[in-house]
Short mmCIF file of C-alpha atoms and ligand atoms in Angstrom, two decimals:
data_model
loop_
_atom_site.label_atom_id
_atom_site.label_comp_id
_atom_site.label_asym_id
_atom_site.label_seq_id
_atom_site.Cartn_x
_atom_site.Cartn_y
_atom_site.Cartn_z
CA UNK A 1 16.72 -18.14 42.17
CA UNK A 2 13.82 -16.05 43.95
CA UNK A 3 11.21 -14.38 41.68
CA UNK A 4 11.50 -10.80 41.15
CA UNK A 5 7.92 -10.72 39.82
CA UNK A 6 4.85 -12.95 40.49
CA UNK A 7 1.69 -13.21 38.79
CA UNK A 8 -1.21 -14.76 40.99
CA UNK A 9 -4.34 -15.87 38.98
CA UNK A 10 -3.77 -12.77 36.81
CA UNK A 11 -6.69 -11.53 34.59
CA UNK A 12 -6.71 -8.50 32.53
CA UNK A 13 -9.69 -7.22 30.55
CA UNK A 14 -10.70 -4.66 28.21
CA UNK A 15 -14.30 -3.72 28.89
CA UNK A 16 -14.95 -6.84 30.59
CA UNK A 17 -13.59 -9.13 27.96
CA UNK A 18 -10.67 -11.19 29.37
CA UNK A 19 -7.44 -10.64 27.30
CA UNK A 20 -5.33 -12.32 29.69
CA UNK A 21 -7.01 -15.04 31.92
CA UNK A 22 -5.97 -16.60 35.08
CA UNK A 23 -2.14 -16.67 34.69
CA UNK A 24 -0.08 -17.56 37.73
CA UNK A 25 3.65 -17.99 37.72
CA UNK A 26 6.98 -16.10 38.42
CA UNK A 27 10.06 -14.60 36.68
CA UNK A 28 13.19 -15.61 38.37
CA UNK A 29 15.56 -12.74 39.11
CA UNK A 30 18.07 -12.32 36.39
CA UNK A 31 15.89 -14.73 34.09
CA UNK A 32 15.68 -14.34 30.11
CA UNK A 33 12.20 -15.39 29.13
CA UNK A 34 10.39 -15.18 25.82
CA UNK A 35 6.71 -14.72 25.84
CA UNK A 36 5.29 -16.67 22.74
CA UNK A 37 1.80 -17.41 21.55
CA UNK A 38 -0.38 -16.81 18.50
CA UNK A 39 -1.78 -13.32 17.44
CA UNK A 40 -4.14 -11.75 19.83
CA UNK A 41 -2.90 -14.33 22.57
CA UNK A 42 -2.50 -11.38 25.19
CA UNK A 43 1.12 -11.08 25.06
CA UNK A 44 1.23 -7.36 24.65
CA UNK A 45 -1.49 -6.99 27.32
CA UNK A 46 0.52 -9.16 29.75
CA UNK A 47 3.65 -6.72 29.30
CA UNK A 48 1.51 -3.73 29.84
CA UNK A 49 0.03 -5.18 32.97
CA UNK A 50 3.59 -6.09 34.27
CA UNK A 51 4.84 -2.50 33.82
CA UNK A 52 1.64 -1.21 35.35
CA UNK A 53 0.12 0.30 32.35
CA UNK A 54 -3.03 -1.96 32.60
CA UNK A 55 -4.52 -3.04 36.06
CA UNK A 56 -5.58 -6.51 36.92
CA UNK A 57 -9.23 -7.25 36.58
CA UNK A 58 -8.58 -10.04 39.19
CA UNK A 59 -5.55 -11.59 40.80
CA UNK A 60 -2.56 -9.62 41.28
CA UNK A 61 1.08 -8.76 40.27
CA UNK A 62 3.74 -8.81 43.08
CA UNK A 63 6.81 -6.76 41.74
CA UNK A 64 8.24 -6.84 45.41
CA UNK A 65 10.42 -3.70 46.10
CA UNK A 66 10.58 -2.55 42.37
CA UNK A 67 9.17 0.59 41.29
CA UNK A 68 8.13 1.97 38.01
CA UNK A 69 11.67 3.45 37.56
CA UNK A 70 13.06 -0.32 37.72
CA UNK A 71 11.50 -1.16 34.62
CA UNK A 72 12.42 -0.53 30.78
CA UNK A 73 9.70 -1.18 28.34
CA UNK A 74 9.78 -1.02 24.54
CA UNK A 75 6.10 -1.29 23.29
CA UNK A 76 5.21 -3.01 20.02
CA UNK A 77 6.33 -0.87 17.09
CA UNK A 78 2.62 -0.14 16.17
CA UNK A 79 2.11 1.49 19.44
CA UNK A 80 4.88 4.03 18.80
CA UNK A 81 4.50 7.41 16.98
CA UNK A 82 7.28 8.39 15.09
CA UNK A 83 5.81 11.69 13.75
CA UNK A 84 7.03 13.73 16.42
CA UNK A 85 9.70 16.40 15.21
CA UNK A 86 12.22 15.20 17.79
CA UNK A 87 15.81 14.27 17.17
CA UNK A 88 17.60 10.98 17.89
CA UNK A 89 19.66 12.40 20.65
CA UNK A 90 16.62 13.65 22.46
CA UNK A 91 14.63 10.48 21.88
CA UNK A 92 17.66 8.84 23.59
CA UNK A 93 17.85 11.21 26.49
CA UNK A 94 14.24 10.76 27.18
CA UNK A 95 15.71 7.52 28.86
CA UNK A 96 17.02 9.87 31.58
CA UNK A 97 13.72 11.31 32.18
CA UNK A 98 13.80 9.82 35.79
CA UNK A 99 17.18 11.75 36.36
CA UNK A 100 15.94 14.98 34.71
CA UNK A 101 12.57 15.18 36.69
CA UNK A 102 9.35 16.24 35.13
CA UNK A 103 10.38 19.65 34.17
CA UNK A 104 14.16 19.00 34.25
CA UNK A 105 16.62 19.79 31.62
CA UNK A 106 18.95 17.36 29.99
CA UNK A 107 22.43 17.68 31.22
CA UNK A 108 25.59 18.02 29.34
CA UNK A 109 26.33 14.53 31.10
CA UNK A 110 22.99 13.03 29.62
CA UNK A 111 24.07 14.37 26.08
CA UNK A 112 27.38 12.57 26.68
CA UNK A 113 25.64 9.44 27.78
CA UNK A 114 23.18 9.67 24.87
CA UNK A 115 26.23 9.86 22.42
CA UNK A 116 28.00 6.82 23.93
CA UNK A 117 24.77 4.61 24.02
CA UNK A 118 24.40 5.59 20.28
CA UNK A 119 27.84 4.51 19.66
CA UNK A 120 27.14 1.21 21.27
CA UNK A 121 24.12 0.66 18.80
CA UNK A 122 25.85 1.62 15.99
CA UNK A 123 24.66 5.08 15.38
CA UNK A 124 27.44 7.44 16.02
CA UNK A 125 27.03 10.72 14.19
CA UNK A 126 22.97 10.26 14.02
CA UNK A 127 22.42 12.48 17.01
CA UNK A 128 20.74 15.41 15.10
CA UNK A 129 19.07 13.28 12.60
CA UNK A 130 15.05 13.41 12.90
CA UNK A 131 13.72 10.02 14.12
CA UNK A 132 11.18 10.27 11.20
CA UNK A 133 14.10 9.99 8.67
CA UNK A 134 15.43 6.74 10.09
CA UNK A 135 14.94 2.95 8.79
CA UNK A 136 12.93 0.76 10.93
CA UNK A 137 16.13 -1.01 11.95
CA UNK A 138 17.76 2.41 12.83
CA UNK A 139 15.00 3.73 14.70
CA UNK A 140 14.99 0.29 16.69
CA UNK A 141 18.63 0.85 17.46
CA UNK A 142 17.66 4.31 18.79
CA UNK A 143 15.10 2.91 21.22
CA UNK A 144 17.70 0.37 22.37
CA UNK A 145 20.00 3.29 23.13
CA UNK A 146 17.43 4.75 25.26
CA UNK A 147 16.99 1.50 26.98
CA UNK A 148 20.61 1.51 27.73
CA UNK A 149 20.35 5.13 29.42
CA UNK A 150 17.28 3.82 31.38
CA UNK A 151 19.71 1.43 33.18
CA UNK A 152 16.61 -0.61 34.25
CA UNK A 153 16.61 -3.83 36.25
CA UNK A 154 13.93 -5.33 34.49
CA UNK A 155 13.52 -4.81 30.85
CA UNK A 156 10.42 -5.75 28.71
CA UNK A 157 10.53 -5.89 24.93
CA UNK A 158 7.40 -6.18 22.83
CA UNK A 159 8.26 -7.90 19.35
CA UNK A 160 11.63 -5.98 19.20
CA UNK A 161 12.71 -7.40 16.08
CA UNK A 162 9.69 -7.65 13.94
CA UNK A 163 10.21 -6.05 10.59
CA UNK A 164 13.98 -5.25 11.50
CA UNK A 165 16.75 -6.32 9.11
CA UNK A 166 18.80 -9.42 10.18
CA UNK A 167 22.00 -7.48 11.04
CA UNK A 168 20.13 -4.99 13.31
CA UNK A 169 18.57 -8.15 14.85
CA UNK A 170 21.78 -9.80 15.55
CA UNK A 171 23.34 -6.80 17.09
CA UNK A 172 20.42 -6.12 19.23
CA UNK A 173 20.05 -9.75 20.35
CA UNK A 174 23.46 -9.44 21.65
CA UNK A 175 22.66 -6.26 23.48
CA UNK A 176 19.72 -8.40 25.14
CA UNK A 177 22.20 -11.11 26.17
CA UNK A 178 24.54 -8.50 27.51
CA UNK A 179 21.78 -7.02 29.74
CA UNK A 180 21.05 -10.55 30.84
CA UNK A 181 24.76 -11.22 31.63
CA UNK A 182 24.86 -7.97 33.68
CA UNK A 183 21.98 -9.68 35.95
CA UNK A 184 18.94 -7.70 34.57
CA UNK A 185 15.64 -9.58 34.12
CA UNK A 186 14.72 -9.54 30.61
CA UNK A 187 11.34 -10.57 29.27
CA UNK A 188 10.76 -10.19 25.50
CA UNK A 189 7.52 -11.10 23.25
CA UNK A 190 8.97 -12.94 20.22
CA UNK A 191 7.11 -14.49 17.28
CA UNK A 192 10.24 -16.14 15.81
CA UNK A 193 10.46 -19.54 17.41
CA UNK A 194 14.07 -20.00 16.18
CA UNK A 195 15.05 -17.02 18.13
CA UNK A 196 13.15 -18.13 21.27
CA UNK A 197 14.93 -21.60 21.18
CA UNK A 198 18.45 -20.23 20.41
CA UNK A 199 18.42 -17.37 22.73
CA UNK A 200 15.84 -17.61 25.45
CA UNK A 201 16.38 -20.28 28.27
CA UNK A 202 12.77 -19.80 29.66
CA UNK A 203 9.48 -19.55 27.91
CA UNK A 204 6.04 -18.37 28.88
CA UNK A 205 3.44 -19.70 25.86
CA UNK A 206 0.22 -18.22 26.26
CA UNK A 207 -3.05 -18.21 24.31
CA UNK A 208 -5.06 -15.78 26.74
CA UNK A 209 -4.69 -18.75 29.27
CA UNK A 210 -1.31 -20.26 30.28
CA UNK A 211 -0.27 -23.06 27.79
CA UNK A 212 3.31 -23.62 29.54
CA UNK A 213 5.73 -21.72 31.58
CA UNK A 214 9.30 -23.16 32.11
CA UNK A 215 12.55 -24.37 30.33
CA UNK A 216 12.00 -23.31 26.52
CA UNK A 217 13.00 -26.86 25.58
CA UNK A 218 10.12 -28.29 27.36
CA UNK A 219 7.56 -25.75 26.65
CA UNK A 220 8.24 -25.06 22.90
CA UNK A 221 7.23 -28.72 22.03
CA UNK A 222 4.86 -29.46 18.98
CA UNK A 223 2.19 -30.42 21.43
CA UNK A 224 2.04 -27.24 23.12
CA UNK A 225 2.28 -25.05 20.17
CA UNK A 226 -0.68 -26.97 18.56
CA UNK A 227 -2.27 -26.76 21.81
CA UNK A 228 -1.84 -22.80 21.78
CA UNK A 229 -3.26 -22.48 18.17
CA UNK A 230 -6.19 -24.50 18.96
CA UNK A 231 -7.04 -22.53 22.24
CA UNK A 232 -6.52 -19.19 20.39
CA UNK A 233 -8.92 -20.32 17.56
CA UNK A 234 -11.60 -21.39 19.94
CA UNK A 235 -11.21 -18.30 21.94
CA UNK A 236 -14.70 -16.62 22.28
CA UNK A 237 -14.19 -12.93 21.79
CA UNK A 238 -17.45 -12.04 22.94
CA UNK A 239 -16.87 -13.97 26.47
CA UNK A 240 -17.09 -11.81 29.39
CA UNK A 241 -15.25 -12.01 32.60
CA UNK A 242 -16.67 -14.29 35.04
CA UNK A 243 -16.14 -11.71 37.99
CA UNK A 244 -19.17 -10.90 40.08
CA UNK A 245 -20.73 -7.63 38.66
CA UNK A 246 -22.63 -5.42 41.18
CA UNK A 247 -25.99 -4.60 40.29
CA UNK A 248 -28.82 -2.64 42.23
CA UNK A 249 -32.16 -3.97 42.09
CA UNK A 250 -35.37 -3.35 44.39
CA UNK A 251 -33.72 -5.44 47.25
CA UNK A 252 -30.51 -3.25 47.05
CA UNK A 253 -27.02 -4.20 46.05
CA UNK A 254 -26.71 -7.76 44.67
CA UNK A 255 -23.74 -9.64 43.22
CA UNK A 256 -24.49 -11.52 39.86
CA UNK A 257 -22.23 -14.15 38.89
CA UNK A 258 -21.53 -14.04 35.04
CA UNK A 259 -20.66 -17.14 32.85
CA UNK A 260 -22.40 -19.90 34.44
P1 ADP B 1 -0.94 -10.15 21.23
O1 ADP B 1 0.05 -9.12 21.65
O2 ADP B 1 -0.80 -11.52 21.94
O3 ADP B 1 -1.19 -10.30 19.71
P2 ADP B 1 -2.92 -8.33 22.75
O4 ADP B 1 -2.55 -8.44 24.10
O5 ADP B 1 -2.39 -7.36 21.52
O6 ADP B 1 -2.24 -9.76 21.81
O7 ADP B 1 -4.46 -8.45 22.56
C1 ADP B 1 -5.28 -9.50 23.26
C2 ADP B 1 -6.75 -9.21 22.96
O8 ADP B 1 -7.17 -7.99 23.50
C3 ADP B 1 -6.97 -9.36 21.53
O9 ADP B 1 -8.41 -9.97 21.25
C4 ADP B 1 -7.07 -7.73 21.18
O10 ADP B 1 -7.87 -7.47 20.02
C5 ADP B 1 -7.66 -7.26 22.47
N1 ADP B 1 -7.20 -5.96 22.77
C6 ADP B 1 -5.85 -5.47 22.83
N2 ADP B 1 -5.67 -4.05 22.97
C7 ADP B 1 -6.93 -3.63 23.24
C8 ADP B 1 -7.72 -2.42 23.51
N3 ADP B 1 -6.82 -1.30 23.50
N4 ADP B 1 -8.87 -2.25 23.58
C9 ADP B 1 -9.78 -3.46 23.24
N5 ADP B 1 -9.24 -4.61 23.04
C10 ADP B 1 -7.86 -4.86 22.98
MG1 MG B 2 1.14 -7.76 20.72
#
């Protein structure tokens, strides 16, 4: 299988502090990959870089012929604001924005597709409900319905089942498997190791730096998990990137290497 996305020595920083450090490897087309690692390991940062929300400070991401519209991205719950006065149906139809255009209107067809998608995630009849009135599980179902409408080739999910009831988790996991069965590439950040082992054939384990990337049974070994935890605990939050910094002094422009 060829890679649909390749990371080459990828480093992503926040104000020069690396959150993801020197990661290389590839996601095979049509693969189903879990991203695992301790809190603060750079998992969310990595997803944001893959969808293009954050730029690499060093290295690169090769997305081949994929464009922004080929990506369906579900951010971590804490990044989603649910106070907008917007209905369930409108939230789902936002998944069709690429058809509607920036100032376009939702068509009757969009509304019909939104209704169908809500049926698939078990929310028939919820169209007019305000999203603020939904339980966490119901809201996550709405966001999955939106992903259904997006019809993306690559789907990125950031902790999609955190604080979600078991029934909803099972239903949405089934959808993830169905998407993958349709040939879509799915990458999901997960903190539940049992879920990773049961459903995800590939795993990328990170603690800022790559601990392992490959078959889940090989990567999620006790040794690797201990190493990931130790790496996260010993990471220096204050460390700066080693990228050369351009500086001007009397002699003109000089490049200064950091982190000697
Ligand atoms: P994870 O998703 O694995 O818990 P994150 O990617 O959210 O990890 O964060 C990795 C590191 O980057 C953490 O140290 C976090 O504090 C830092 N970080 C994340 N987002 C920002 C931000 N917007 N600004 C500054 N630092 C951030
Ligand atoms: Mg995160």
